[in-house]
Amino acid sequence: MENNKKPAARARLTDPQLSRRIGNELFNGVVTAAVMSEKRRPGLWQDMLRAADRGAARTKEGTIDAFFFQAMVDRLLEEFHTEDK
């Protein structure tokens, strides 16, 4: 039986469009998980939010999105450069 299919078209490699938007759900989840991993004390939520603000202020963009995006990139690169043992 003869195969009359055309060869598959070559895939074009392009850079993906980057989005640095961190949704409210992710932000809320990260802050909640961070708070839950700490010993409970009065003012913990406010202190965690202040820490997020400090981190945001240290980014070039000055946004929480940039802060969380860079944190995720840093963690991914850390894992990438860790040798499998």
Backbone as ProteinMPNN parsed JSONL, in Angstrom:
{"seq_chain_A": "MENNKKPAARARLTDPQLSRRIGNELFNGVVTAAVMSEKRRPGLWQDMLRAADRGAARTKEGTIDAFFFQAMVDRLLEEFHTEDK", "coords_chain_A": {"N_chain_A": [[0.843, -1.172, 0.0], [0.559, 2.183, -0.84], [1.857, 5.198, 0.53], [0.403, 8.25, 0.534], [0.706, 10.616, 1.875], [1.663, 13.972, 2.569], [4.858, 15.293, 3.488], [5.434, 16.375, 6.855], [5.081, 19.795, 7.737], [7.807, 21.997, 8.353], [8.619, 22.874, 11.647], [8.391, 26.091, 12.992], [10.627, 27.867, 14.852], [10.192, 30.114, 17.324], [10.537, 32.857, 19.575], [8.662, 32.669, 22.52], [5.838, 34.676, 23.437], [6.341, 36.611, 26.188], [4.841, 36.82, 29.336], [4.597, 38.634, 32.191], [2.725, 38.782, 34.081], [1.286, 38.238, 37.131], [-1.286, 36.577, 38.482], [-4.001, 37.469, 40.726], [-4.846, 35.238, 42.154], [-2.583, 33.582, 42.274], [-0.789, 35.253, 43.625], [-2.187, 35.599, 46.088], [-2.228, 32.918, 46.912], [0.517, 32.332, 47.215], [1.306, 34.155, 49.231], [-0.406, 33.315, 51.289], [0.49, 30.64, 51.652], [3.099, 31.169, 52.497], [2.625, 32.561, 54.889], [1.31, 30.545, 56.318], [3.393, 28.8, 56.703], [4.923, 29.869, 58.643], [5.453, 30.518, 62.166], [2.558, 31.23, 63.996], [1.599, 34.524, 64.769], [0.651, 37.727, 66.084], [0.146, 40.221, 63.619], [1.491, 38.987, 61.558], [0.507, 38.596, 58.9], [0.497, 41.255, 57.906], [3.221, 41.83, 58.073], [4.229, 39.977, 56.243], [3.113, 40.91, 53.873], [4.369, 43.404, 53.786], [6.979, 42.523, 53.384], [6.724, 41.462, 50.812], [6.189, 43.824, 49.451], [8.636, 45.16, 49.86], [10.338, 43.477, 48.409], [9.237, 43.852, 45.855], [9.806, 46.562, 45.456], [12.519, 46.47, 45.073], [12.901, 45.52, 42.544], [13.572, 46.166, 39.047], [11.316, 47.027, 37.684], [9.654, 47.623, 39.768], [7.388, 46.287, 40.7], [5.035, 43.931, 42.113], [4.477, 41.806, 40.465], [6.825, 41.617, 38.919], [8.626, 40.964, 40.938], [7.687, 38.417, 41.899], [7.801, 36.985, 39.498], [10.585, 37.013, 38.926], [11.479, 35.63, 41.159], [10.416, 33.098, 40.661], [11.772, 32.445, 38.29], [14.422, 32.436, 39.235], [14.279, 30.275, 41.04], [13.648, 28.164, 39.312], [15.958, 28.128, 37.708], [17.829, 27.467, 39.657], [17.028, 24.846, 40.262], [17.405, 23.718, 37.727], [20.179, 23.858, 37.459], [21.015, 22.133, 39.398], [22.517, 19.107, 39.983], [21.329, 15.869, 39.13], [21.047, 13.475, 41.572]], "CA_chain_A": [[0.0, 0.0, 0.0], [1.378, 3.369, -1.011], [1.544, 6.282, 1.45], [0.279, 9.488, -0.236], [0.717, 11.769, 2.779], [2.728, 14.956, 2.389], [5.704, 15.395, 4.68], [5.005, 17.398, 7.814], [5.721, 21.103, 7.583], [8.844, 22.264, 9.352], [8.191, 23.715, 12.761], [9.103, 27.367, 13.084], [11.005, 28.167, 16.219], [10.119, 31.538, 17.635], [10.489, 33.141, 20.998], [7.284, 32.821, 22.975], [5.506, 35.971, 24.011], [6.463, 36.512, 27.637], [3.932, 37.578, 30.169], [5.075, 38.694, 33.573], [1.573, 39.069, 34.926], [1.014, 37.26, 38.178], [-2.681, 36.779, 38.855], [-4.331, 37.615, 42.146], [-4.935, 33.926, 42.787], [-1.228, 33.125, 42.577], [-0.276, 36.13, 44.688], [-2.849, 35.227, 47.344], [-1.782, 31.581, 47.293], [1.91, 32.387, 47.685], [1.336, 34.831, 50.529], [-1.048, 32.431, 52.261], [1.394, 29.526, 51.942], [4.222, 31.699, 53.284], [2.122, 32.834, 56.244], [1.021, 29.271, 56.982], [4.634, 28.085, 57.021], [5.554, 30.565, 59.761], [4.786, 30.425, 63.461], [1.499, 32.229, 64.078], [1.789, 35.622, 65.709], [-0.073, 38.923, 65.646], [0.84, 41.063, 62.649], [2.244, 38.192, 60.58], [0.026, 38.895, 57.549], [0.979, 42.574, 57.52], [4.665, 41.734, 57.873], [4.468, 39.242, 55.0], [2.783, 41.841, 52.785], [5.464, 44.383, 53.731], [8.126, 41.852, 52.763], [6.436, 41.412, 49.375], [6.372, 45.191, 48.953], [10.088, 45.426, 49.808], [10.867, 42.74, 47.262], [8.774, 44.526, 44.639], [10.521, 47.834, 45.322], [13.898, 46.189, 44.661], [12.96, 45.128, 41.138], [13.698, 47.27, 38.103], [9.972, 47.492, 37.364], [9.007, 48.082, 40.987], [6.058, 45.683, 40.837], [4.955, 42.604, 42.72], [4.568, 40.853, 39.36], [8.242, 41.449, 38.594], [9.251, 40.287, 42.079], [7.326, 37.003, 41.872], [8.314, 36.4, 38.253], [12.017, 36.775, 39.085], [11.644, 34.569, 42.16], [10.151, 31.815, 39.994], [12.88, 32.193, 37.364], [15.584, 32.068, 40.049], [14.071, 28.922, 41.586], [13.753, 27.231, 38.194], [17.38, 28.016, 37.344], [18.477, 26.713, 40.742], [16.714, 23.43, 40.029], [18.025, 23.338, 36.464], [21.63, 23.71, 37.635], [21.274, 21.112, 40.399], [22.755, 17.801, 39.365], [20.537, 14.753, 39.635], [21.894, 12.618, 42.413]], "C_chain_A": [[0.89, 1.237, 0.0], [0.909, 4.478, -0.061], [1.547, 7.599, 0.671], [0.29, 10.736, 0.643], [1.894, 12.674, 2.459], [3.584, 14.979, 3.647], [5.212, 16.538, 5.578], [5.764, 18.692, 7.557], [6.747, 21.292, 8.691], [8.297, 23.182, 10.435], [9.035, 24.992, 12.76], [9.382, 27.637, 14.553], [10.998, 29.669, 16.408], [10.134, 31.696, 19.147], [9.037, 33.3, 21.419], [7.059, 34.233, 23.508], [5.526, 35.812, 25.526], [5.42, 37.375, 28.321], [4.462, 37.515, 31.592], [3.936, 39.008, 34.53], [1.337, 37.907, 35.888], [-0.407, 37.535, 38.653], [-2.878, 36.897, 40.353], [-4.372, 36.273, 42.855], [-3.548, 33.413, 43.174], [-0.632, 33.953, 43.703], [-0.864, 35.731, 46.036], [-2.38, 33.862, 47.829], [-0.37, 31.574, 47.846], [1.98, 33.032, 49.063], [0.705, 33.953, 51.602], [-0.136, 31.271, 52.644], [2.581, 29.992, 52.787], [3.792, 31.964, 54.723], [1.895, 31.527, 56.992], [2.291, 28.506, 57.361], [5.397, 28.74, 58.179], [4.777, 30.322, 61.058], [3.785, 31.563, 63.57], [1.837, 33.275, 65.137], [1.005, 36.825, 65.207], [0.783, 39.729, 64.659], [1.586, 40.316, 61.557], [1.811, 38.508, 59.145], [0.564, 40.234, 57.066], [2.486, 42.548, 57.243], [5.007, 41.01, 56.569], [4.178, 40.144, 53.799], [3.839, 42.937, 52.661], [6.706, 43.782, 53.09], [7.933, 41.762, 51.247], [6.628, 42.797, 48.752], [7.851, 45.559, 48.855], [10.721, 44.729, 48.616], [10.485, 43.398, 45.952], [9.556, 45.805, 44.398], [11.954, 47.625, 44.826], [14.016, 45.734, 43.212], [13.079, 46.367, 40.263], [12.333, 47.891, 37.815], [9.235, 48.041, 38.571], [7.636, 47.496, 41.224], [6.145, 44.323, 41.513], [5.033, 41.53, 41.649], [6.035, 40.576, 39.019], [8.974, 40.684, 39.7], [8.954, 38.784, 42.058], [7.861, 36.31, 40.619], [9.795, 36.072, 38.414], [12.285, 35.684, 40.107], [11.414, 33.197, 41.529], [11.265, 31.463, 39.017], [14.107, 31.742, 38.145], [15.462, 30.643, 40.579], [14.18, 27.869, 40.492], [15.207, 27.046, 37.787], [18.162, 27.256, 38.404], [18.256, 25.216, 40.544], [17.383, 22.91, 38.771], [19.516, 23.049, 36.639], [21.998, 22.701, 38.729], [21.445, 19.773, 39.696], [21.819, 16.763, 39.972], [21.466, 13.826, 40.406], [21.189, 11.343, 42.735]], "O_chain_A": [[1.858, 1.318, 0.757], [-0.292, 4.671, 0.128], [2.6, 8.021, 0.193], [-0.087, 11.812, 0.18], [2.981, 12.206, 2.121], [3.092, 14.714, 4.744], [4.651, 17.527, 5.106], [6.943, 18.676, 7.202], [6.576, 20.812, 9.811], [7.593, 24.151, 10.149], [10.247, 24.95, 12.55], [8.475, 27.634, 15.384], [11.718, 30.398, 15.726], [9.786, 30.779, 19.89], [8.266, 33.987, 20.75], [7.99, 34.891, 23.972], [4.812, 34.976, 26.079], [5.162, 38.511, 27.923], [4.738, 36.435, 32.114], [4.164, 39.447, 35.657], [1.209, 36.752, 35.482], [-0.692, 38.615, 39.171], [-2.031, 36.481, 41.143], [-3.981, 36.169, 44.018], [-3.36, 32.877, 44.266], [-0.036, 33.407, 44.632], [-0.134, 35.546, 47.01], [-2.158, 33.67, 49.025], [-0.086, 30.891, 48.83], [2.64, 32.511, 49.962], [1.23, 33.861, 52.712], [-0.002, 30.95, 53.825], [3.015, 29.28, 53.692], [4.513, 31.63, 55.663], [2.248, 31.411, 58.166], [2.257, 27.654, 58.249], [6.408, 28.206, 58.635], [3.599, 29.966, 61.037], [4.106, 32.715, 63.28], [2.292, 32.958, 66.236], [0.726, 36.923, 64.012], [1.988, 39.892, 64.851], [2.243, 40.935, 60.719], [2.66, 38.671, 58.268], [1.037, 40.338, 55.934], [2.962, 43.17, 56.294], [5.954, 41.379, 55.876], [4.924, 40.133, 52.819], [4.17, 43.355, 51.551], [7.407, 44.457, 52.337], [8.881, 41.966, 50.488], [7.168, 42.919, 47.652], [8.275, 46.192, 47.888], [11.537, 45.312, 47.902], [11.305, 43.495, 45.039], [9.929, 46.102, 43.263], [12.533, 48.526, 44.219], [15.127, 45.58, 42.705], [12.734, 47.473, 40.679], [12.201, 49.11, 37.714], [8.302, 48.831, 38.429], [6.798, 48.121, 41.874], [7.181, 43.659, 41.488], [5.591, 40.458, 41.886], [6.429, 39.421, 38.853], [9.839, 39.855, 39.42], [9.868, 37.97, 42.185], [8.322, 35.171, 40.685], [10.22, 34.968, 38.074], [13.216, 34.895, 39.944], [12.135, 32.245, 41.827], [11.661, 30.301, 38.926], [14.763, 30.773, 37.764], [16.435, 29.889, 40.566], [14.743, 26.797, 40.716], [15.642, 25.92, 37.545], [19.063, 26.483, 38.077], [19.19, 24.421, 40.647], [17.875, 21.781, 38.748], [20.049, 22.113, 36.043], [23.181, 22.447, 38.956], [20.596, 19.368, 38.902], [21.55, 16.778, 41.173], [22.537, 13.453, 39.927], [21.74, 10.493, 43.434]]}, "name": "protein", "num_of_chains": 1, "seq": "MENNKKPAARARLTDPQLSRRIGNELFNGVVTAAVMSEKRRPGLWQDMLRAADRGAARTKEGTIDAFFFQAMVDRLLEEFHTEDK"}
